[in-house]
Amino acid sequence: SLADIGEMFNAYADCVIMRHTETTAPEQILQNLRIPLINAGNGSGEHPTQALADWFALLKWNPLLASPPKPGSKRMNLGILGTPGSMRAVKSFLLMSLLFQDHIGKVTVISEMADPFGEDVIERLTAANIDYEVSNDVREHLPELDVIYMNSIAFLGDSYKNMDSRFKLNSDSPIKKSAVILHPLARLDELDTSLDKSPHNLYFSQAHGAVFIRQALLMAVLGRFKALPNLADLNTISPTSSSS
């Protein structure tokens, strides 16, 4: 059982990074686990480290997101292609957006489902005073979206289903000039490669930054930040001393 595996890991490891097909896997292993656990994806539940990478990319794109908004500043509109209730990366991205609620004007979820949010998500959006709407065609909303978050597959029942044309983007799509696109990758044909060299492409930066945000998370969990040299110390290290 996962509970027994957790007990074994207590003796063998300093930290557990787990990806599992079952949504309840983290709860199961935590019955006995006494060392840190990083959730790398639990079924259709959540993908927290992906959300960290997503918002790290957005913070680099717009550093003002890290500060309270100035009076009269325009809030950004988020477009989410998928079903937060059954797509773990989409759900985690949406839940982490609550940390930036003062910067968000509206969330538009593009989904085939009439109620794509899943358990308790609507309640949390309402509590954060974030307006939201559901649509089944991204093309109707592209001119007003500042950030577009998309994924390639949706878990429906016992199988994965590809998105249809209402959820696809290419260089001819009426995307707002200043908008950026996020995608956890890998992709299918929902995100055309014609957008790769466009200014809308934030998904490559998102992928590259994911390495560093996960490194930082692991160091934080293991309490290893003090082992890092200060930048001032690095500047004083000469080539001779560093090779000795």
mmCIF file with all atom_site columns, N, CA and C in Angstrom, residues 105-162:
data_model
loop_
_atom_site.group_PDB
_atom_site.id
_atom_site.type_symbol
_atom_site.label_atom_id
_atom_site.label_alt_id
_atom_site.label_comp_id
_atom_site.label_asym_id
_atom_site.label_entity_id
_atom_site.label_seq_id
_atom_site.pdbx_PDB_ins_code
_atom_site.Cartn_x
_atom_site.Cartn_y
_atom_site.Cartn_z
_atom_site.occupancy
_atom_site.B_iso_or_equiv
_atom_site.pdbx_formal_charge
_atom_site.auth_seq_id
_atom_site.auth_comp_id
_atom_site.auth_asym_id
_atom_site.auth_atom_id
_atom_site.pdbx_PDB_model_num
ATOM 1   N N  . GLY A 1 105 ? -9.201  40.753 -13.466 1.00 0.00 ? 105 GLY A N  1
ATOM 2   C CA . GLY A 1 105 ? -10.515 41.319 -13.737 1.00 0.00 ? 105 GLY A CA 1
ATOM 3   C C  . GLY A 1 105 ? -11.574 40.255 -13.893 1.00 0.00 ? 105 GLY A C  1
ATOM 4   N N  . LYS A 1 106 ? -11.293 39.284 -14.762 1.00 0.00 ? 106 LYS A N  1
ATOM 5   C CA . LYS A 1 106 ? -12.277 38.234 -15.028 1.00 0.00 ? 106 LYS A CA 1
ATOM 6   C C  . LYS A 1 106 ? -11.565 36.967 -15.469 1.00 0.00 ? 106 LYS A C  1
ATOM 7   N N  . VAL A 1 107 ? -12.157 35.830 -15.126 1.00 0.00 ? 107 VAL A N  1
ATOM 8   C CA . VAL A 1 107 ? -11.672 34.532 -15.572 1.00 0.00 ? 107 VAL A CA 1
ATOM 9   C C  . VAL A 1 107 ? -12.706 33.941 -16.519 1.00 0.00 ? 107 VAL A C  1
ATOM 10  N N  . THR A 1 108 ? -12.278 33.627 -17.725 1.00 0.00 ? 108 THR A N  1
ATOM 11  C CA . THR A 1 108 ? -13.155 32.988 -18.703 1.00 0.00 ? 108 THR A CA 1
ATOM 12  C C  . THR A 1 108 ? -12.666 31.564 -18.924 1.00 0.00 ? 108 THR A C  1
ATOM 13  N N  . VAL A 1 109 ? -13.499 30.603 -18.580 1.00 0.00 ? 109 VAL A N  1
ATOM 14  C CA . VAL A 1 109 ? -13.157 29.195 -18.774 1.00 0.00 ? 109 VAL A CA 1
ATOM 15  C C  . VAL A 1 109 ? -13.821 28.700 -20.046 1.00 0.00 ? 109 VAL A C  1
ATOM 16  N N  . ILE A 1 110 ? -13.013 28.208 -20.959 1.00 0.00 ? 110 ILE A N  1
ATOM 17  C CA . ILE A 1 110 ? -13.509 27.690 -22.231 1.00 0.00 ? 110 ILE A CA 1
ATOM 18  C C  . ILE A 1 110 ? -13.578 26.175 -22.119 1.00 0.00 ? 110 ILE A C  1
ATOM 19  N N  . SER A 1 111 ? -14.786 25.640 -22.137 1.00 0.00 ? 111 SER A N  1
ATOM 20  C CA . SER A 1 111 ? -14.958 24.209 -21.918 1.00 0.00 ? 111 SER A CA 1
ATOM 21  C C  . SER A 1 111 ? -16.230 23.720 -22.579 1.00 0.00 ? 111 SER A C  1
ATOM 22  N N  . GLU A 1 112 ? -16.256 22.434 -22.907 1.00 0.00 ? 112 GLU A N  1
ATOM 23  C CA . GLU A 1 112 ? -17.462 21.818 -23.439 1.00 0.00 ? 112 GLU A CA 1
ATOM 24  C C  . GLU A 1 112 ? -18.496 21.579 -22.350 1.00 0.00 ? 112 GLU A C  1
ATOM 25  N N  . MET A 1 113 ? -18.050 21.579 -21.109 1.00 0.00 ? 113 MET A N  1
ATOM 26  C CA . MET A 1 113 ? -18.939 21.262 -19.991 1.00 0.00 ? 113 MET A CA 1
ATOM 27  C C  . MET A 1 113 ? -19.635 22.518 -19.484 1.00 0.00 ? 113 MET A C  1
ATOM 28  N N  . ALA A 1 114 ? -20.891 22.360 -19.092 1.00 0.00 ? 114 ALA A N  1
ATOM 29  C CA . ALA A 1 114 ? -21.651 23.487 -18.557 1.00 0.00 ? 114 ALA A CA 1
ATOM 30  C C  . ALA A 1 114 ? -21.102 23.923 -17.204 1.00 0.00 ? 114 ALA A C  1
ATOM 31  N N  . ASP A 1 115 ? -20.596 22.977 -16.412 1.00 0.00 ? 115 ASP A N  1
ATOM 32  C CA . ASP A 1 115 ? -20.023 23.279 -15.104 1.00 0.00 ? 115 ASP A CA 1
ATOM 33  C C  . ASP A 1 115 ? -18.636 22.642 -15.027 1.00 0.00 ? 115 ASP A C  1
ATOM 34  N N  . PRO A 1 116 ? -17.626 23.321 -15.559 1.00 0.00 ? 116 PRO A N  1
ATOM 35  C CA . PRO A 1 116 ? -16.293 22.712 -15.662 1.00 0.00 ? 116 PRO A CA 1
ATOM 36  C C  . PRO A 1 116 ? -15.407 22.877 -14.434 1.00 0.00 ? 116 PRO A C  1
ATOM 37  N N  . PHE A 1 117 ? -15.879 23.593 -13.412 1.00 0.00 ? 117 PHE A N  1
ATOM 38  C CA . PHE A 1 117 ? -14.982 24.006 -12.342 1.00 0.00 ? 117 PHE A CA 1
ATOM 39  C C  . PHE A 1 117 ? -14.620 22.898 -11.368 1.00 0.00 ? 117 PHE A C  1
ATOM 40  N N  . GLY A 1 118 ? -15.542 22.038 -11.049 1.00 0.00 ? 118 GLY A N  1
ATOM 41  C CA . GLY A 1 118 ? -15.260 21.019 -10.061 1.00 0.00 ? 118 GLY A CA 1
ATOM 42  C C  . GLY A 1 118 ? -15.570 21.503 -8.652  1.00 0.00 ? 118 GLY A C  1
ATOM 43  N N  . GLU A 1 119 ? -15.334 20.628 -7.720  1.00 0.00 ? 119 GLU A N  1
ATOM 44  C CA . GLU A 1 119 ? -15.706 20.854 -6.328  1.00 0.00 ? 119 GLU A CA 1
ATOM 45  C C  . GLU A 1 119 ? -15.021 22.081 -5.734  1.00 0.00 ? 119 GLU A C  1
ATOM 46  N N  . ASP A 1 120 ? -15.782 22.943 -5.136  1.00 0.00 ? 120 ASP A N  1
ATOM 47  C CA . ASP A 1 120 ? -15.389 24.104 -4.313  1.00 0.00 ? 120 ASP A CA 1
ATOM 48  C C  . ASP A 1 120 ? -14.686 25.241 -5.053  1.00 0.00 ? 120 ASP A C  1
ATOM 49  N N  . VAL A 1 121 ? -14.368 25.106 -6.347  1.00 0.00 ? 121 VAL A N  1
ATOM 50  C CA . VAL A 1 121 ? -13.618 26.151 -7.043  1.00 0.00 ? 121 VAL A CA 1
ATOM 51  C C  . VAL A 1 121 ? -14.452 27.416 -7.202  1.00 0.00 ? 121 VAL A C  1
ATOM 52  N N  . ILE A 1 122 ? -15.717 27.279 -7.586  1.00 0.00 ? 122 ILE A N  1
ATOM 53  C CA . ILE A 1 122 ? -16.582 28.448 -7.744  1.00 0.00 ? 122 ILE A CA 1
ATOM 54  C C  . ILE A 1 122 ? -16.713 29.199 -6.424  1.00 0.00 ? 122 ILE A C  1
ATOM 55  N N  . GLU A 1 123 ? -16.846 28.455 -5.351  1.00 0.00 ? 123 GLU A N  1
ATOM 56  C CA . GLU A 1 123 ? -16.961 29.091 -4.033  1.00 0.00 ? 123 GLU A CA 1
ATOM 57  C C  . GLU A 1 123 ? -15.722 29.923 -3.716  1.00 0.00 ? 123 GLU A C  1
ATOM 58  N N  . ARG A 1 124 ? -14.559 29.427 -4.077  1.00 0.00 ? 124 ARG A N  1
ATOM 59  C CA . ARG A 1 124 ? -13.319 30.145 -3.793  1.00 0.00 ? 124 ARG A CA 1
ATOM 60  C C  . ARG A 1 124 ? -13.154 31.357 -4.702  1.00 0.00 ? 124 ARG A C  1
ATOM 61  N N  . LEU A 1 125 ? -13.580 31.243 -5.957  1.00 0.00 ? 125 LEU A N  1
ATOM 62  C CA . LEU A 1 125 ? -13.549 32.405 -6.848  1.00 0.00 ? 125 LEU A CA 1
ATOM 63  C C  . LEU A 1 125 ? -14.475 33.501 -6.340  1.00 0.00 ? 125 LEU A C  1
ATOM 64  N N  . THR A 1 126 ? -15.652 33.106 -5.898  1.00 0.00 ? 126 THR A N  1
ATOM 65  C CA . THR A 1 126 ? -16.623 34.070 -5.384  1.00 0.00 ? 126 THR A CA 1
ATOM 66  C C  . THR A 1 126 ? -16.092 34.758 -4.134  1.00 0.00 ? 126 THR A C  1
ATOM 67  N N  . ALA A 1 127 ? -15.482 33.981 -3.240  1.00 0.00 ? 127 ALA A N  1
ATOM 68  C CA . ALA A 1 127 ? -14.929 34.552 -2.011  1.00 0.00 ? 127 ALA A CA 1
ATOM 69  C C  . ALA A 1 127 ? -13.812 35.545 -2.307  1.00 0.00 ? 127 ALA A C  1
ATOM 70  N N  . ALA A 1 128 ? -13.107 35.338 -3.419  1.00 0.00 ? 128 ALA A N  1
ATOM 71  C CA . ALA A 1 128 ? -12.017 36.237 -3.806  1.00 0.00 ? 128 ALA A CA 1
ATOM 72  C C  . ALA A 1 128 ? -12.501 37.411 -4.652  1.00 0.00 ? 128 ALA A C  1
ATOM 73  N N  . ASN A 1 129 ? -13.808 37.507 -4.866  1.00 0.00 ? 129 ASN A N  1
ATOM 74  C CA . ASN A 1 129 ? -14.410 38.584 -5.676  1.00 0.00 ? 129 ASN A CA 1
ATOM 75  C C  . ASN A 1 129 ? -13.873 38.611 -7.105  1.00 0.00 ? 129 ASN A C  1
ATOM 76  N N  . ILE A 1 130 ? -13.643 37.421 -7.666  1.00 0.00 ? 130 ILE A N  1
ATOM 77  C CA . ILE A 1 130 ? -13.191 37.310 -9.050  1.00 0.00 ? 130 ILE A CA 1
ATOM 78  C C  . ILE A 1 130 ? -14.382 36.934 -9.925  1.00 0.00 ? 130 ILE A C  1
ATOM 79  N N  . ASP A 1 131 ? -14.661 37.763 -10.921 1.00 0.00 ? 131 ASP A N  1
ATOM 80  C CA . ASP A 1 131 ? -15.732 37.450 -11.864 1.00 0.00 ? 131 ASP A CA 1
ATOM 81  C C  . ASP A 1 131 ? -15.304 36.288 -12.758 1.00 0.00 ? 131 ASP A C  1
ATOM 82  N N  . TYR A 1 132 ? -16.250 35.464 -13.122 1.00 0.00 ? 132 TYR A N  1
ATOM 83  C CA . TYR A 1 132 ? -15.940 34.329 -13.994 1.00 0.00 ? 132 TYR A CA 1
ATOM 84  C C  . TYR A 1 132 ? -17.108 34.058 -14.927 1.00 0.00 ? 132 TYR A C  1
ATOM 85  N N  . GLU A 1 133 ? -16.799 33.421 -16.024 1.00 0.00 ? 133 GLU A N  1
ATOM 86  C CA . GLU A 1 133 ? -17.811 33.019 -16.988 1.00 0.00 ? 133 GLU A CA 1
ATOM 87  C C  . GLU A 1 133 ? -17.349 31.743 -17.678 1.00 0.00 ? 133 GLU A C  1
ATOM 88  N N  . VAL A 1 134 ? -18.300 31.042 -18.291 1.00 0.00 ? 134 VAL A N  1
ATOM 89  C CA . VAL A 1 134 ? -18.003 29.808 -19.013 1.00 0.00 ? 134 VAL A CA 1
ATOM 90  C C  . VAL A 1 134 ? -18.466 29.972 -20.451 1.00 0.00 ? 134 VAL A C  1
ATOM 91  N N  . SER A 1 135 ? -17.625 29.559 -21.390 1.00 0.00 ? 135 SER A N  1
ATOM 92  C CA . SER A 1 135 ? -17.962 29.618 -22.809 1.00 0.00 ? 135 SER A CA 1
ATOM 93  C C  . SER A 1 135 ? -17.479 28.333 -23.473 1.00 0.00 ? 135 SER A C  1
ATOM 94  N N  . ASN A 1 136 ? -17.966 28.064 -24.674 1.00 0.00 ? 136 ASN A N  1
ATOM 95  C CA . ASN A 1 136 ? -17.514 26.869 -25.386 1.00 0.00 ? 136 ASN A CA 1
ATOM 96  C C  . ASN A 1 136 ? -16.784 27.199 -26.687 1.00 0.00 ? 136 ASN A C  1
ATOM 97  N N  . ASP A 1 137 ? -16.309 28.447 -26.816 1.00 0.00 ? 137 ASP A N  1
ATOM 98  C CA . ASP A 1 137 ? -15.581 28.824 -28.027 1.00 0.00 ? 137 ASP A CA 1
ATOM 99  C C  . ASP A 1 137 ? -14.604 29.945 -27.700 1.00 0.00 ? 137 ASP A C  1
ATOM 100 N N  . VAL A 1 138 ? -13.319 29.638 -27.739 1.00 0.00 ? 138 VAL A N  1
ATOM 101 C CA . VAL A 1 138 ? -12.308 30.624 -27.357 1.00 0.00 ? 138 VAL A CA 1
ATOM 102 C C  . VAL A 1 138 ? -12.272 31.801 -28.320 1.00 0.00 ? 138 VAL A C  1
ATOM 103 N N  . ARG A 1 139 ? -12.637 31.586 -29.569 1.00 0.00 ? 139 ARG A N  1
ATOM 104 C CA . ARG A 1 139 ? -12.522 32.635 -30.573 1.00 0.00 ? 139 ARG A CA 1
ATOM 105 C C  . ARG A 1 139 ? -13.372 33.857 -30.242 1.00 0.00 ? 139 ARG A C  1
ATOM 106 N N  . GLU A 1 140 ? -14.464 33.658 -29.525 1.00 0.00 ? 140 GLU A N  1
ATOM 107 C CA . GLU A 1 140 ? -15.338 34.772 -29.159 1.00 0.00 ? 140 GLU A CA 1
ATOM 108 C C  . GLU A 1 140 ? -14.688 35.700 -28.142 1.00 0.00 ? 140 GLU A C  1
ATOM 109 N N  . HIS A 1 141 ? -13.710 35.204 -27.398 1.00 0.00 ? 141 HIS A N  1
ATOM 110 C CA . HIS A 1 141 ? -13.160 35.960 -26.268 1.00 0.00 ? 141 HIS A CA 1
ATOM 111 C C  . HIS A 1 141 ? -11.715 36.397 -26.470 1.00 0.00 ? 141 HIS A C  1
ATOM 112 N N  . LEU A 1 142 ? -11.059 35.926 -27.503 1.00 0.00 ? 142 LEU A N  1
ATOM 113 C CA . LEU A 1 142 ? -9.636  36.228 -27.693 1.00 0.00 ? 142 LEU A CA 1
ATOM 114 C C  . LEU A 1 142 ? -9.296  37.717 -27.685 1.00 0.00 ? 142 LEU A C  1
ATOM 115 N N  . PRO A 1 143 ? -10.101 38.590 -28.292 1.00 0.00 ? 143 PRO A N  1
ATOM 116 C CA . PRO A 1 143 ? -9.729  40.011 -28.309 1.00 0.00 ? 143 PRO A CA 1
ATOM 117 C C  . PRO A 1 143 ? -9.654  40.666 -26.930 1.00 0.00 ? 143 PRO A C  1
ATOM 118 N N  . GLU A 1 144 ? -10.254 40.049 -25.912 1.00 0.00 ? 144 GLU A N  1
ATOM 119 C CA . GLU A 1 144 ? -10.270 40.669 -24.580 1.00 0.00 ? 144 GLU A CA 1
ATOM 120 C C  . GLU A 1 144 ? -9.376  39.955 -23.568 1.00 0.00 ? 144 GLU A C  1
ATOM 121 N N  . LEU A 1 145 ? -8.769  38.836 -23.948 1.00 0.00 ? 145 LEU A N  1
ATOM 122 C CA . LEU A 1 145 ? -7.967  38.062 -23.002 1.00 0.00 ? 145 LEU A CA 1
ATOM 123 C C  . LEU A 1 145 ? -6.521  38.548 -22.982 1.00 0.00 ? 145 LEU A C  1
ATOM 124 N N  . ASP A 1 146 ? -5.985  38.724 -21.771 1.00 0.00 ? 146 ASP A N  1
ATOM 125 C CA . ASP A 1 146 ? -4.589  39.141 -21.610 1.00 0.00 ? 146 ASP A CA 1
ATOM 126 C C  . ASP A 1 146 ? -3.656  37.946 -21.438 1.00 0.00 ? 146 ASP A C  1
ATOM 127 N N  . VAL A 1 147 ? -4.149  36.907 -20.799 1.00 0.00 ? 147 VAL A N  1
ATOM 128 C CA . VAL A 1 147 ? -3.385  35.679 -20.582 1.00 0.00 ? 147 VAL A CA 1
ATOM 129 C C  . VAL A 1 147 ? -4.259  34.505 -20.996 1.00 0.00 ? 147 VAL A C  1
ATOM 130 N N  . ILE A 1 148 ? -3.709  33.636 -21.823 1.00 0.00 ? 148 ILE A N  1
ATOM 131 C CA . ILE A 1 148 ? -4.439  32.457 -22.281 1.00 0.00 ? 148 ILE A CA 1
ATOM 132 C C  . ILE A 1 148 ? -3.694  31.226 -21.791 1.00 0.00 ? 148 ILE A C  1
ATOM 133 N N  . TYR A 1 149 ? -4.359  30.425 -20.973 1.00 0.00 ? 149 TYR A N  1
ATOM 134 C CA . TYR A 1 149 ? -3.754  29.196 -20.459 1.00 0.00 ? 149 TYR A CA 1
ATOM 135 C C  . TYR A 1 149 ? -4.464  28.015 -21.098 1.00 0.00 ? 149 TYR A C  1
ATOM 136 N N  . MET A 1 150 ? -3.686  27.151 -21.723 1.00 0.00 ? 150 MET A N  1
ATOM 137 C CA . MET A 1 150 ? -4.300  26.022 -22.406 1.00 0.00 ? 150 MET A CA 1
ATOM 138 C C  . MET A 1 150 ? -3.547  24.731 -22.117 1.00 0.00 ? 150 MET A C  1
ATOM 139 N N  . ASN A 1 151 ? -4.242  23.620 -22.318 1.00 0.00 ? 151 ASN A N  1
ATOM 140 C CA . ASN A 1 151 ? -3.661  22.302 -22.159 1.00 0.00 ? 151 ASN A CA 1
ATOM 141 C C  . ASN A 1 151 ? -4.137  21.439 -23.313 1.00 0.00 ? 151 ASN A C  1
ATOM 142 N N  . SER A 1 152 ? -3.539  20.278 -23.473 1.00 0.00 ? 152 SER A N  1
ATOM 143 C CA . SER A 1 152 ? -3.812  19.494 -24.678 1.00 0.00 ? 152 SER A CA 1
ATOM 144 C C  . SER A 1 152 ? -4.861  18.415 -24.498 1.00 0.00 ? 152 SER A C  1
ATOM 145 N N  . ILE A 1 153 ? -5.085  17.967 -23.267 1.00 0.00 ? 153 ILE A N  1
ATOM 146 C CA . ILE A 1 153 ? -5.993  16.851 -23.072 1.00 0.00 ? 153 ILE A CA 1
ATOM 147 C C  . ILE A 1 153 ? -6.906  17.096 -21.890 1.00 0.00 ? 153 ILE A C  1
ATOM 148 N N  . ALA A 1 154 ? -8.083  16.501 -21.955 1.00 0.00 ? 154 ALA A N  1
ATOM 149 C CA . ALA A 1 154 ? -9.043  16.584 -20.855 1.00 0.00 ? 154 ALA A CA 1
ATOM 150 C C  . ALA A 1 154 ? -9.444  15.178 -20.458 1.00 0.00 ? 154 ALA A C  1
ATOM 151 N N  . PHE A 1 155 ? -9.467  14.915 -19.154 1.00 0.00 ? 155 PHE A N  1
ATOM 152 C CA . PHE A 1 155 ? -9.859  13.596 -18.674 1.00 0.00 ? 155 PHE A CA 1
ATOM 153 C C  . PHE A 1 155 ? -11.369 13.552 -18.519 1.00 0.00 ? 155 PHE A C  1
ATOM 154 N N  . LEU A 1 156 ? -11.988 12.705 -19.303 1.00 0.00 ? 156 LEU A N  1
ATOM 155 C CA . LEU A 1 156 ? -13.443 12.578 -19.285 1.00 0.00 ? 156 LEU A CA 1
ATOM 156 C C  . LEU A 1 156 ? -13.795 11.114 -19.114 1.00 0.00 ? 156 LEU A C  1
ATOM 157 N N  . GLY A 1 157 ? -14.404 10.776 -17.985 1.00 0.00 ? 157 GLY A N  1
ATOM 158 C CA . GLY A 1 157 ? -14.735 9.383  -17.729 1.00 0.00 ? 157 GLY A CA 1
ATOM 159 C C  . GLY A 1 157 ? -13.473 8.566  -17.517 1.00 0.00 ? 157 GLY A C  1
ATOM 160 N N  . ASP A 1 158 ? -13.274 7.555  -18.356 1.00 0.00 ? 158 ASP A N  1
ATOM 161 C CA . ASP A 1 158 ? -12.115 6.679  -18.225 1.00 0.00 ? 158 ASP A CA 1
ATOM 162 C C  . ASP A 1 158 ? -11.099 6.866  -19.351 1.00 0.00 ? 158 ASP A C  1
ATOM 163 N N  . SER A 1 159 ? -11.184 7.968  -20.070 1.00 0.00 ? 159 SER A N  1
ATOM 164 C CA . SER A 1 159 ? -10.281 8.152  -21.201 1.00 0.00 ? 159 SER A CA 1
ATOM 165 C C  . SER A 1 159 ? -9.904  9.618  -21.349 1.00 0.00 ? 159 SER A C  1
ATOM 166 N N  . TYR A 1 160 ? -8.883  9.859  -22.164 1.00 0.00 ? 160 TYR A N  1
ATOM 167 C CA . TYR A 1 160 ? -8.468  11.216 -22.477 1.00 0.00 ? 160 TYR A CA 1
ATOM 168 C C  . TYR A 1 160 ? -9.002  11.607 -23.849 1.00 0.00 ? 160 TYR A C  1
ATOM 169 N N  . LYS A 1 161 ? -9.460  12.840 -23.955 1.00 0.00 ? 161 LYS A N  1
ATOM 170 C CA . LYS A 1 161 ? -10.093 13.306 -25.189 1.00 0.00 ? 161 LYS A CA 1
ATOM 171 C C  . LYS A 1 161 ? -9.350  14.517 -25.730 1.00 0.00 ? 161 LYS A C  1
ATOM 172 N N  . ASN A 1 162 ? -9.078  14.509 -27.023 1.00 0.00 ? 162 ASN A N  1
ATOM 173 C CA . ASN A 1 162 ? -8.429  15.656 -27.657 1.00 0.00 ? 162 ASN A CA 1
ATOM 174 C C  . ASN A 1 162 ? -9.403  16.816 -27.791 1.00 0.00 ? 162 ASN A C  1
#
